[in-house]
Amino acid sequence: MAQTLSREELASELDSAYSKLDVLLDGVVDADLFDAIAVDGWTVHDVLAVRVWWAEAVAEWIGAGLRDETPQTPAAGYKWTQTPALNQSVVDASTDIPAQELRDRLEAAVALLRSYVETLDDDQLLSVGVFSWTRTWPVSRWIAVNTITQYGSLSKMIRRLLKSANQL
């Protein structure tokens, strides 16, 4: 996702990507595939946990920016060059979290991000540098990359699994 989306495009694409993913996750439940390998040794559960973490993180960063705080990104103890290790730490920490809890957290994070899309003023949502943590991207792009793009990739993984399990 190279370009920055308008408020309306972001809202529409976020709603669509999340809705499609949610339906596919219902299929994962029905086919009992949360423990199936989705990519690079990670299960659907693992990938979902990472997707949840990033959505929650971006929502937290936006909240911090609104409070005139500078969050540590991507996370305490990690540099941007260490995101694979960060993602693995998320997977490791999520092994005992039920899939439904991850789905509930994802729904809540998406709802919060969606509310930010609706309530941030145009400058806060669409301009670069309004919040220190955004660096060279506007908030809208941070939201898109950490939701729409990630939900699309997870949806693709799930469709492949469901097809191989003859569930699609």
mmCIF file of C-alpha atoms in Angstrom:
data_model
loop_
_atom_site.group_PDB
_atom_site.id
_atom_site.type_symbol
_atom_site.label_atom_id
_atom_site.label_comp_id
_atom_site.label_asym_id
_atom_site.label_seq_id
_atom_site.Cartn_x
_atom_site.Cartn_y
_atom_site.Cartn_z
ATOM 1 C CA MET A 1 0.000 0.000 0.000
ATOM 2 C CA ALA A 2 2.145 2.842 -1.296
ATOM 3 C CA GLN A 3 -0.309 5.696 -1.466
ATOM 4 C CA THR A 4 -2.129 7.530 1.274
ATOM 5 C CA LEU A 5 -5.872 6.985 1.311
ATOM 6 C CA SER A 6 -8.471 9.673 1.872
ATOM 7 C CA ARG A 7 -10.614 9.453 5.007
ATOM 8 C CA GLU A 8 -13.485 7.950 3.018
ATOM 9 C CA GLU A 9 -11.280 5.420 1.211
ATOM 10 C CA LEU A 10 -9.589 4.422 4.458
ATOM 11 C CA ALA A 11 -12.913 3.912 6.232
ATOM 12 C CA SER A 12 -14.349 1.893 3.360
ATOM 13 C CA GLU A 13 -11.282 -0.279 2.832
ATOM 14 C CA LEU A 14 -10.842 -0.874 6.571
ATOM 15 C CA ASP A 15 -14.466 -1.951 6.928
ATOM 16 C CA SER A 16 -14.192 -4.220 3.896
ATOM 17 C CA ALA A 17 -10.867 -5.835 4.839
ATOM 18 C CA TYR A 18 -11.968 -6.501 8.400
ATOM 19 C CA SER A 19 -15.366 -7.842 7.344
ATOM 20 C CA LYS A 20 -13.808 -10.258 4.840
ATOM 21 C CA LEU A 21 -11.258 -11.435 7.399
ATOM 22 C CA ASP A 22 -13.934 -11.932 10.047
ATOM 23 C CA VAL A 23 -15.970 -14.150 7.708
ATOM 24 C CA LEU A 24 -12.874 -16.187 6.853
ATOM 25 C CA LEU A 25 -12.064 -16.556 10.544
ATOM 26 C CA ASP A 26 -15.546 -18.034 10.997
ATOM 27 C CA GLY A 27 -14.501 -20.604 8.388
ATOM 28 C CA VAL A 28 -11.323 -21.313 10.347
ATOM 29 C CA VAL A 29 -13.445 -21.967 13.432
ATOM 30 C CA ASP A 30 -15.782 -24.259 11.492
ATOM 31 C CA ALA A 31 -12.851 -26.193 9.982
ATOM 32 C CA ASP A 32 -10.881 -26.202 13.262
ATOM 33 C CA LEU A 33 -7.842 -24.702 11.536
ATOM 34 C CA PHE A 34 -6.513 -22.190 14.072
ATOM 35 C CA ASP A 35 -3.568 -24.532 14.710
ATOM 36 C CA ALA A 36 -2.895 -25.118 11.006
ATOM 37 C CA ILE A 37 0.351 -23.721 9.640
ATOM 38 C CA ALA A 38 -0.370 -20.541 7.692
ATOM 39 C CA VAL A 39 3.107 -19.262 6.826
ATOM 40 C CA ASP A 40 6.741 -19.779 7.831
ATOM 41 C CA GLY A 41 5.899 -22.200 10.641
ATOM 42 C CA TRP A 42 3.299 -19.887 12.147
ATOM 43 C CA THR A 43 -0.260 -21.065 12.679
ATOM 44 C CA VAL A 44 -3.373 -19.051 11.881
ATOM 45 C CA HIS A 45 -3.530 -18.325 15.619
ATOM 46 C CA ASP A 46 0.042 -16.988 15.549
ATOM 47 C CA VAL A 47 -0.522 -14.730 12.553
ATOM 48 C CA LEU A 48 -3.781 -13.481 14.032
ATOM 49 C CA ALA A 49 -1.993 -12.634 17.292
ATOM 50 C CA VAL A 50 0.555 -10.559 15.384
ATOM 51 C CA ARG A 51 -2.183 -8.776 13.423
ATOM 52 C CA VAL A 52 -4.001 -8.001 16.672
ATOM 53 C CA TRP A 53 -0.836 -6.674 18.288
ATOM 54 C CA TRP A 54 -0.119 -4.242 15.443
ATOM 55 C CA ALA A 55 -3.690 -2.911 15.341
ATOM 56 C CA GLU A 56 -3.631 -2.385 19.110
ATOM 57 C CA ALA A 57 -0.184 -0.775 18.920
ATOM 58 C CA VAL A 58 -1.208 1.750 16.272
ATOM 59 C CA ALA A 59 -4.333 2.600 18.272
ATOM 60 C CA GLU A 60 -2.160 3.117 21.367
ATOM 61 C CA TRP A 61 0.290 5.297 19.417
ATOM 62 C CA ILE A 62 -2.542 7.482 18.138
ATOM 63 C CA GLY A 63 -3.899 7.831 21.666
ATOM 64 C CA ALA A 64 -0.442 8.788 22.914
ATOM 65 C CA GLY A 65 -0.126 11.394 20.174
ATOM 66 C CA LEU A 66 -3.462 12.887 21.141
ATOM 67 C CA ARG A 67 -2.171 13.175 24.723
ATOM 68 C CA ASP A 68 0.992 14.906 23.433
ATOM 69 C CA GLU A 69 3.051 11.886 24.401
ATOM 70 C CA THR A 70 5.680 10.159 22.284
ATOM 71 C CA PRO A 71 5.243 6.394 22.386
ATOM 72 C CA GLN A 72 8.216 4.112 21.982
ATOM 73 C CA THR A 73 7.835 2.516 18.579
ATOM 74 C CA PRO A 74 7.640 -0.160 17.552
ATOM 75 C CA ALA A 75 7.870 -1.417 21.174
ATOM 76 C CA ALA A 76 10.058 -1.110 24.235
ATOM 77 C CA GLY A 77 13.349 -2.861 23.584
ATOM 78 C CA TYR A 78 12.863 -3.118 19.811
ATOM 79 C CA LYS A 79 14.042 -1.065 16.853
ATOM 80 C CA TRP A 80 12.237 -1.022 13.529
ATOM 81 C CA THR A 81 14.924 -3.292 12.110
ATOM 82 C CA GLN A 82 13.936 -5.847 14.742
ATOM 83 C CA THR A 83 10.276 -6.262 13.810
ATOM 84 C CA PRO A 84 10.699 -9.973 12.987
ATOM 85 C CA ALA A 85 11.941 -10.529 16.552
ATOM 86 C CA LEU A 86 9.117 -8.368 17.907
ATOM 87 C CA ASN A 87 6.566 -10.363 15.933
ATOM 88 C CA GLN A 88 8.061 -13.613 17.249
ATOM 89 C CA SER A 89 7.826 -12.282 20.802
ATOM 90 C CA VAL A 90 4.137 -11.563 20.176
ATOM 91 C CA VAL A 91 3.642 -15.128 18.923
ATOM 92 C CA ASP A 92 5.487 -16.545 21.933
ATOM 93 C CA ALA A 93 3.415 -14.461 24.368
ATOM 94 C CA SER A 94 0.114 -15.417 22.760
ATOM 95 C CA THR A 95 0.284 -19.202 22.852
ATOM 96 C CA ASP A 96 -2.222 -19.484 25.706
ATOM 97 C CA ILE A 97 -4.622 -16.804 24.461
ATOM 98 C CA PRO A 98 -7.800 -18.385 23.084
ATOM 99 C CA ALA A 99 -8.530 -17.638 19.445
ATOM 100 C CA GLN A 100 -11.878 -16.092 20.352
ATOM 101 C CA GLU A 101 -10.149 -13.658 22.698
ATOM 102 C CA LEU A 102 -7.829 -12.641 19.861
ATOM 103 C CA ARG A 103 -10.840 -12.135 17.609
ATOM 104 C CA ASP A 104 -12.544 -10.019 20.270
ATOM 105 C CA ARG A 105 -9.417 -7.909 20.715
ATOM 106 C CA LEU A 106 -9.128 -7.475 16.955
ATOM 107 C CA GLU A 107 -12.726 -6.328 16.751
ATOM 108 C CA ALA A 108 -12.135 -3.812 19.554
ATOM 109 C CA ALA A 109 -8.917 -2.515 17.983
ATOM 110 C CA VAL A 110 -10.571 -2.108 14.599
ATOM 111 C CA ALA A 111 -13.489 -0.283 16.214
ATOM 112 C CA LEU A 112 -11.095 2.095 17.963
ATOM 113 C CA LEU A 113 -9.081 2.711 14.802
ATOM 114 C CA ARG A 114 -12.310 3.217 12.871
ATOM 115 C CA SER A 115 -13.381 5.820 15.428
ATOM 116 C CA TYR A 116 -10.040 7.585 14.971
ATOM 117 C CA VAL A 117 -10.631 7.622 11.213
ATOM 118 C CA GLU A 118 -13.952 9.354 11.877
ATOM 119 C CA THR A 119 -12.882 11.758 14.629
ATOM 120 C CA LEU A 120 -9.320 12.882 13.930
ATOM 121 C CA ASP A 121 -9.277 16.173 12.103
ATOM 122 C CA ASP A 122 -7.942 16.192 8.545
ATOM 123 C CA ASP A 123 -4.529 17.413 9.624
ATOM 124 C CA GLN A 124 -4.166 14.730 12.317
ATOM 125 C CA LEU A 125 -5.286 11.957 9.981
ATOM 126 C CA LEU A 126 -3.815 12.964 6.647
ATOM 127 C CA SER A 127 -0.749 15.160 7.242
ATOM 128 C CA VAL A 128 2.805 13.999 7.856
ATOM 129 C CA GLY A 129 4.524 14.953 11.095
ATOM 130 C CA VAL A 130 1.525 15.920 13.208
ATOM 131 C CA PHE A 131 2.510 13.318 15.791
ATOM 132 C CA SER A 132 6.213 12.719 16.414
ATOM 133 C CA TRP A 133 5.891 8.942 16.174
ATOM 134 C CA THR A 134 4.511 8.996 12.615
ATOM 135 C CA ARG A 135 7.850 10.014 11.119
ATOM 136 C CA THR A 136 7.347 10.303 7.330
ATOM 137 C CA TRP A 137 3.846 8.848 7.059
ATOM 138 C CA PRO A 138 0.454 10.294 7.945
ATOM 139 C CA VAL A 139 -1.631 8.473 10.563
ATOM 140 C CA SER A 140 -3.968 7.259 7.814
ATOM 141 C CA ARG A 141 -1.148 5.305 6.221
ATOM 142 C CA TRP A 142 -0.103 3.788 9.560
ATOM 143 C CA ILE A 143 -3.662 2.601 10.032
ATOM 144 C CA ALA A 144 -3.905 1.221 6.495
ATOM 145 C CA VAL A 145 -0.610 -0.650 6.570
ATOM 146 C CA ASN A 146 -1.355 -2.212 9.939
ATOM 147 C CA THR A 147 -4.917 -3.213 9.178
ATOM 148 C CA ILE A 148 -6.003 -3.314 5.527
ATOM 149 C CA THR A 149 -2.707 -4.654 4.198
ATOM 150 C CA GLN A 150 -2.217 -7.144 7.032
ATOM 151 C CA TYR A 151 -5.816 -8.363 6.951
ATOM 152 C CA GLY A 152 -5.523 -8.915 3.219
ATOM 153 C CA SER A 153 -2.423 -11.076 3.639
ATOM 154 C CA LEU A 154 -3.986 -13.108 6.458
ATOM 155 C CA SER A 155 -7.169 -13.524 4.414
ATOM 156 C CA LYS A 156 -5.103 -14.889 1.538
ATOM 157 C CA MET A 157 -3.398 -17.379 3.878
ATOM 158 C CA ILE A 158 -6.743 -18.490 5.274
ATOM 159 C CA ARG A 159 -8.347 -18.897 1.839
ATOM 160 C CA ARG A 160 -5.415 -21.124 0.809
ATOM 161 C CA LEU A 161 -5.829 -23.241 3.972
ATOM 162 C CA LEU A 162 -9.589 -23.509 3.598
ATOM 163 C CA LYS A 163 -9.201 -24.501 -0.046
ATOM 164 C CA SER A 164 -6.642 -27.169 0.796
ATOM 165 C CA ALA A 165 -8.997 -28.461 3.516
ATOM 166 C CA ASN A 166 -11.837 -28.498 0.960
ATOM 167 C CA GLN A 167 -13.709 -25.910 3.007
ATOM 168 C CA LEU A 168 -13.963 -23.299 0.235
#
